[in-house]
Short mmCIF file of C-alpha atoms in Angstrom, two decimals:
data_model
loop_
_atom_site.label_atom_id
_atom_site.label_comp_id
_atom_site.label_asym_id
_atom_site.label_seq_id
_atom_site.Cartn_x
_atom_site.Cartn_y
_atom_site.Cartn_z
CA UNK A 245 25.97 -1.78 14.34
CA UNK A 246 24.14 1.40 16.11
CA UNK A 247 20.68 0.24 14.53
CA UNK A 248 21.32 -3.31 15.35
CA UNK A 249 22.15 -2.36 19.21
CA UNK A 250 19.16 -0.29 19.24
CA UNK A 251 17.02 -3.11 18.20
CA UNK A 252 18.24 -5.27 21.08
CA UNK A 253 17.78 -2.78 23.54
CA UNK A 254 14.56 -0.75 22.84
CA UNK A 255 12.22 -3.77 21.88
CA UNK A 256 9.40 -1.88 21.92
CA UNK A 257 9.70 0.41 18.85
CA UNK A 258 7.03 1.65 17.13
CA UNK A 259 8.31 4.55 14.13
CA UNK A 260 11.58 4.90 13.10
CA UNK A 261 12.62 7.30 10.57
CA UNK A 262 16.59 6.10 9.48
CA UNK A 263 15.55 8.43 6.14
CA UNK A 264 18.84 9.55 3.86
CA UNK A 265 21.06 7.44 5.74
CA UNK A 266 23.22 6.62 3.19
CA UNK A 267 25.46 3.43 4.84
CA UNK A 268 22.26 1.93 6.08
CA UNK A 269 22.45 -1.50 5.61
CA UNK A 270 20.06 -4.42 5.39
CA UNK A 271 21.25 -5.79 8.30
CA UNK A 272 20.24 -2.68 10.41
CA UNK A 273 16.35 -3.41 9.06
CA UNK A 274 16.98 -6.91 9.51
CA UNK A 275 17.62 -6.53 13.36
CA UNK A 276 14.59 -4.27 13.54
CA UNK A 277 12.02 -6.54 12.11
CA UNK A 278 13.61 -9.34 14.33
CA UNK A 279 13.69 -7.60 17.45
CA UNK A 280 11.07 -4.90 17.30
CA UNK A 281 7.65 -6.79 17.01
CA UNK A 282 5.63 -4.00 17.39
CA UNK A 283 6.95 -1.78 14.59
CA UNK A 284 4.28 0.47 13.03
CA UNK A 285 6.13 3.02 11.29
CA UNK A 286 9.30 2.68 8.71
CA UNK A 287 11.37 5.03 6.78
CA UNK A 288 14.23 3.94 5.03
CA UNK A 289 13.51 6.35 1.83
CA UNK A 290 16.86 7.48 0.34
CA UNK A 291 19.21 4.75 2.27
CA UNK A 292 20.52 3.65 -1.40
CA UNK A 293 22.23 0.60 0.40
CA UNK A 294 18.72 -1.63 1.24
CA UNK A 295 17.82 -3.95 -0.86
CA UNK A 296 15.31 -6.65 -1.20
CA UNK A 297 16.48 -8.47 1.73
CA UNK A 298 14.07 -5.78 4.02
CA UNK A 299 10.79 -5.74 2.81
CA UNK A 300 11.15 -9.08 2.93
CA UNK A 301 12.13 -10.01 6.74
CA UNK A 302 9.58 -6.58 7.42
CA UNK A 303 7.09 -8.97 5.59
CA UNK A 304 7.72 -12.05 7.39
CA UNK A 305 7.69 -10.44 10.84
CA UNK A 306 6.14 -6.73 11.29
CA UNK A 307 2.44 -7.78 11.48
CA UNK A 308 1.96 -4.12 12.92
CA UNK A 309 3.60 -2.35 10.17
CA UNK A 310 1.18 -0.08 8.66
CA UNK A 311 3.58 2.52 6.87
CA UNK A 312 6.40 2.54 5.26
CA UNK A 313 8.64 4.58 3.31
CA UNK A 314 11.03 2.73 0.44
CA UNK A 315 11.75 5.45 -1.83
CA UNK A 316 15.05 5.88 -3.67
CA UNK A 317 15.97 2.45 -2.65
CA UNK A 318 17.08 -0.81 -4.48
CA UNK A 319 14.57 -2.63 -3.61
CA UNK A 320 12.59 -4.89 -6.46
CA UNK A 321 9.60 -6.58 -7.03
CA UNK A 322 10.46 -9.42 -5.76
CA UNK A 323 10.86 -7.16 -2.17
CA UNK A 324 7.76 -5.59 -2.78
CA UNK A 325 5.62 -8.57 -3.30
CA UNK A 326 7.27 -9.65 -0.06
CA UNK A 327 6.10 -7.23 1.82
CA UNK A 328 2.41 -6.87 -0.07
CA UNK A 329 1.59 -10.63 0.30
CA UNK A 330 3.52 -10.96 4.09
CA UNK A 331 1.65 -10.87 7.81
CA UNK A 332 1.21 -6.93 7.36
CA UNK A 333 -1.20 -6.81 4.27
CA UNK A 334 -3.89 -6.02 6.13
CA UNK A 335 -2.74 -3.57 7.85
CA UNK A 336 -0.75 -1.46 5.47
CA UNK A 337 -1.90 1.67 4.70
CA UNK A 338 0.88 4.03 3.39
CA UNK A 339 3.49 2.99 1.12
CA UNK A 340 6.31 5.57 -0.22
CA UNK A 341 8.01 3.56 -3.39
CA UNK A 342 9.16 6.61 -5.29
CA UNK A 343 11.80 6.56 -7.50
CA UNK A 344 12.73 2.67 -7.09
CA UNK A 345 14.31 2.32 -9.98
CA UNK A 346 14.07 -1.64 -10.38
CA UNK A 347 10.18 -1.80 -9.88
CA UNK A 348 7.85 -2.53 -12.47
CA UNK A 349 4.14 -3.17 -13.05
CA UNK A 350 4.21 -6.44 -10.76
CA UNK A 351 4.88 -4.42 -7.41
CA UNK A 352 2.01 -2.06 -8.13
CA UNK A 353 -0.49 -4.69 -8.78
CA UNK A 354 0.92 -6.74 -5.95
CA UNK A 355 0.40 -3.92 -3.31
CA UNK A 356 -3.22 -3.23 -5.14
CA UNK A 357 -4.11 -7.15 -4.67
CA UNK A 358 -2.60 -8.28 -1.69
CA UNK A 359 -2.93 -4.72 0.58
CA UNK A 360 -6.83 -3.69 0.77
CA UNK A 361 -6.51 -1.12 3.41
CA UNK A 362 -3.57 0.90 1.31
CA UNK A 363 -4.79 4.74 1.24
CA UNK A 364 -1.86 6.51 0.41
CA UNK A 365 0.58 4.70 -2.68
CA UNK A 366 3.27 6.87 -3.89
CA UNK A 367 5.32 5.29 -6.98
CA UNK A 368 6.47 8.37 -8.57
CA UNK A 369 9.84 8.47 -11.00
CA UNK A 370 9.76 4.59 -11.42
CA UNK A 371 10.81 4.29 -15.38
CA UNK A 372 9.54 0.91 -15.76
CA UNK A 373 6.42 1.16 -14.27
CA UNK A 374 4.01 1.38 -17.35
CA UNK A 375 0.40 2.19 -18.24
CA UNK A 376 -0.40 -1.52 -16.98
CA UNK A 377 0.20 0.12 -13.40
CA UNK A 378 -2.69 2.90 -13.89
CA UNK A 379 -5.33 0.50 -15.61
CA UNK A 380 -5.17 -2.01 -12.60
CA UNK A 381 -5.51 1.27 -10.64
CA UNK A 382 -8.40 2.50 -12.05
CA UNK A 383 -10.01 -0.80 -11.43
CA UNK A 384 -9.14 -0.78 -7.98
CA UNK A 385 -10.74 2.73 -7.16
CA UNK A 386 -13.65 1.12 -8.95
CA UNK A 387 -14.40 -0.97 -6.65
CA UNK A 388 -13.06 0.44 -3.06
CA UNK A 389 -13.05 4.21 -2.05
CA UNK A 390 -10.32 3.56 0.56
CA UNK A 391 -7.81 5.05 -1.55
CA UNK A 392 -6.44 8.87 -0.77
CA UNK A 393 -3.35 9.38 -2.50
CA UNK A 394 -1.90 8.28 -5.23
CA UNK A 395 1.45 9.88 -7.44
CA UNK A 396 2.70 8.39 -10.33
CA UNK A 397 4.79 8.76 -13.58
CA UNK A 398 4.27 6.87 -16.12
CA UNK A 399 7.04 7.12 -19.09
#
């Protein structure tokens, strides 16, 4: 309820770091990307509660957001391609997914076809992301220089 009346009262938000906190909820990012237009910066890395539910409404409504930290989260691919194909693709440029357990392949090539202005793309300890991920990477780097940082596993 904190993050919620925050939201409401401080409209103009631009980077907030909610990082580790562990009874974060979806509805706290919820009431951020609903109230908070002008969102740039996101971390939610470690808060083991979020889910799909807030790259999705972050993709729907944060056309500002250009960074964002998801790691250690339960997020999916179907949240990540959310947030890839949503009004922020152009502008993202950092994305933290590291050890999302529930990604695969399709998040990594949806942030690679959807996001041409990423630079930094950190997927590290994500077990079923797979060799796929670093061939469509390779061809990406091919053909754009933008890129600055990349960290994977693959197992």
């Amino acid at each position: 309820m904190c993050i919620q009346n925050l939201a409401n009262s401080c409209q103009q938000l631009q980077i907030v770091f909610l990082r580790r906190c562990l009874n974060l909820t979806d509805n706290a990012i919820l009431a951020l990307s609903d109230r908070c237009p002008q969102l740039r910066e996101l971390n939610i890395g470690g808060c083991c509660k979020i889910t799909d539910k807030s790259p999705e409404a972050l993709g729907q409504k944060c056309r500002f957001l250009k960074c964002i930290n998801l790691s250690k989260t339960m997020v999916t691919d179907n949240g990540i391609i959310s947030l890839a194909s949503g009004c922020c693709s152009n502008v993202l440029k950092e994305i933290h997914m590291d050890g999302c357990i529930n990604l695969t392949d399709e998040a990594i090539e949806a942030v690679l076809n959807f996001c041409p202005n990423v630079s930094i793309l950190l997927f590290h300890n994500c077990p079923n992301i797979t060799e796929k991920a670093r061939e469509a990477l390779e061809e990406m780097v091919g053909r754009s220089t933008q890129m600055k940082q990349i960290t994977w596993t693959i197992y």
